[in-house]
Amino acid sequence: MSDQDQNPKPSCCHHHPEPAPPKKTCCGGHHHDPAVVAAATARYFCPMCAGVESNKPGDCPKCGMRLERNPSFREPKIWTCPMHPEIQQDHPGACPKCGMDLEPMAGSAGDEEAAEIRSLRRRFWTALALTVPVFLLAMQAMVPGLHLDRFVSPTVSGWLEWLFATPVILWVGAPFFARGWRSIVHRSPNMFTLILLGVGSAYTFSVVALIAPGIFPDSLRHEGTVGLYFEAAALITTLVLLGQWIEARARLQTGRAIEELLSLSAKTAHRLRADGSEEDVPLEVLNKGDRLRVRPGEKVPIDGVIVDGSSALDESMLTGEPLPVQRSSGDRVIGATVNQTGSFVMEAQAVGDETLLAQIVRMVAEAQRSRAPIQRLVDVVAGWFVPAVVVAAILTFIVWSTFGPAPALAYAIVNAVAVLIIACPCALGLATPMSIMVGVGRGARQGILVKNAEALERAEKITHLIVDKTGTLTEGKPQVVEVIAAHDVPVPDLLKRAASVENASEHPLARAVVERARRDKVSLPEVANFESITGEGVSALVEGEMVYVGKRSLVEHHGASVTLELSKQAEQLQKEAKTVIWVAQENRLLGLLAIADPVKESSRHALDTLHAMGVTVIMATGDNPHTAAAVAQALGIDLFHAEMSPEGKHALVEQLRSEGHRVAMTGDGINDAPALAAADLGIAMGTGTDVAIESAGITLVHGDLRGIASALRLSRATLRNIRQNLFFAFVYNGLGVPIAAGALYPIFGLLLSPMIAGAAMAFSSVSVITNSLRLRRMRI
């Protein structure tokens, strides 16, 4: 028997009788090639060209740039045996061959950028080693003390230049010329088209001049010989390689935001078994409802709710809030936050792509790939840029060959090549997307999630900001501070009926009523026919009778009469910035509840910041005018609107926009969605509903005025950075092309060497990326 027959390969799942092919994964009884699965989930996109995506790495067919990997699309994790690598499956376990625990395979997708950088570095040093001899042979007359002509004749020197330059051009620079050729085939001229034309022309001319110099006219000869440009072709290629290497390293930094977010998550969790014991499991195998223990110093594995214990959590990595937050039983915890002091048991509520961190990563990735409206101008210019440069090079050749000094054709060739080489459409193309990528990533690390580049651009122009009171200006943790029952109504009876109805509502004020009932140990009966009456309150059938909870107008509409004494008490409470909720059973008034929501300490400072930025802040709340006025007076808000319904907020947005203002609207509930969508910019609080977040252009993980001010600063800094990049790119190309064509020669007698033009071109895009990276360090 052969060795293969003696050691048959086991199946990837124990219930499969047949052997599993090597390099396959087992997934629910189906076999998948890891390469195929990875290709289905990995996504690559061009940062310059909208809509160019691929499921495998490579170059953009339009602009020739290396495609960027979208790190939010992660390859499925594969577990393998360290002893028998042919054993692979999509879940952890024991090796069926040797019994060892399987280990997760290291994905290769994350190493692609590093591999590209290593390849460019290797090619650059190779090119440099070969280019130095070419340069010394060609420029020996300009190097003091170097007299190679004593040992090497001009003919031999020419062949040696060819010998060293050819590998640089045809091997080291082959990727550039391949991209240039593809751009011609696809009729999408780009930077590599110009490199192909410029370097290719210089190299081809030099080869022909070396082999058959007699075919050239006297106008191309200098002191009887035809000039060779091997050193220009080789040095330009080497400089372009250097620029690409530095650019690749810089681009790697622009996309680090998502990688940093992904690295925040825990790798394993302590899952509690039914018998109370613990097991350490990877996050991939967790399910909703699993109970997990989190110890001090550990990261919260996934999103969930605390069911036992309490602790202080550091949520700064997701919210930007530096101070720890106290969490106890019943509170929601977010995956990737750090448990600081106590130990607690939590129940998993969101796993996999449902977690807040996964949603943040997905939102950031989509925003980084989106295109800002300012990009449209760049796209128009870029479409005509390369043809215009080619035309400029042709005109340069014609003018110099016709009017230039002897040797006229030599000057014409050199200057035409310089025009082709110095032009850099990449600097224009990268100006906007690089700033967007870095700015969006910077915001994500501060808890500011930008939906797309258009939202970021709109935020810069905001003049008016409409804010809600609860949760934005106030703590968002209201408490029932007074329970005032009507005559002959027991306080527990009032609380029971109010809390029973509010128990079916998700409004923060409703939660406060329910919490007060639980604290007073009031039992809550089941309700039926629950209804939320927009802008008024809620109602439900409690123990056979309708109970109404909400505004005074709601209970009076259903026949309840408010006494003068209760009316005066309510008015006084409202002057103290307390919200009054009326309760009625059928047409009988039961009493009222006073709810206080303390103003955030940060609100006044944030308001001062927004005013300094020239933003008018308007408070629009559903609360009564007395409470709204008290909060507005405490915070120094001049404009406020009370008792605002969702329709009223929507109408307020439309009115301000009709007056020519740029309006931002904040909200956290379903009733805010219409106004969020109508505003120039919707800002959703991360603690709000999915509908509000979907309607908004910016989401704040930690929702308060400080986050809004930071979001506006982020927008202004990013757009300012974009304009700096565009100014540099336009000025660089606008001045570089004429100078390369010889515009300074008639006045100053100066010409731009193609080698200097190559260096300038190589570093122009690097300068744009470097300027964009400054956004990573800005304070927002």
Coordinates of C-alpha atoms in Angstrom, one line a residue, residues 9-13 16 18-38 76-81 84-91 96 102 105:
K9 CA -7.3 12.1 5.0
P10 CA -10.2 12.5 7.4
S11 CA -13.3 14.3 6.5
C12 CA -13.7 17.9 7.6
C13 CA -16.8 17.1 9.7
H16 CA -19.1 12.9 6.6
E18 CA -16.0 10.4 2.7
P19 CA -12.5 12.1 2.9
A20 CA -12.5 15.8 2.7
P21 CA -10.3 17.4 0.0
P22 CA -7.4 19.4 1.3
K23 CA -7.6 23.1 1.6
K24 CA -11.4 23.0 2.0
T25 CA -13.6 24.3 4.8
C26 CA -16.6 22.6 6.3
C27 CA -19.7 24.7 6.7
G28 CA -22.9 23.0 7.7
G29 CA -22.1 19.9 5.7
H30 CA -20.9 21.8 2.6
H31 CA -17.3 22.2 1.4
H32 CA -15.9 25.5 0.4
D33 CA -12.6 26.5 -1.0
P34 CA -11.2 29.2 1.3
A35 CA -9.9 31.2 -1.7
V36 CA -13.4 31.2 -3.2
V37 CA -15.0 32.2 0.1
A38 CA -12.5 35.0 0.6
P76 CA -14.4 33.9 7.1
K77 CA -12.2 32.6 9.9
I78 CA -10.8 29.1 9.2
W79 CA -9.5 26.8 11.9
T80 CA -6.8 24.3 11.1
C81 CA -4.6 21.8 12.9
H84 CA -2.0 18.6 9.9
P85 CA -2.6 21.7 7.9
E86 CA -4.9 19.8 5.5
I87 CA -7.5 19.7 8.2
Q88 CA -9.6 22.9 7.9
Q89 CA -13.1 23.8 9.1
D90 CA -15.2 26.9 9.7
H91 CA -15.5 26.4 13.5
P96 CA -10.0 14.4 13.9
L102 CA -7.6 23.5 16.0
M105 CA -5.5 30.5 10.4

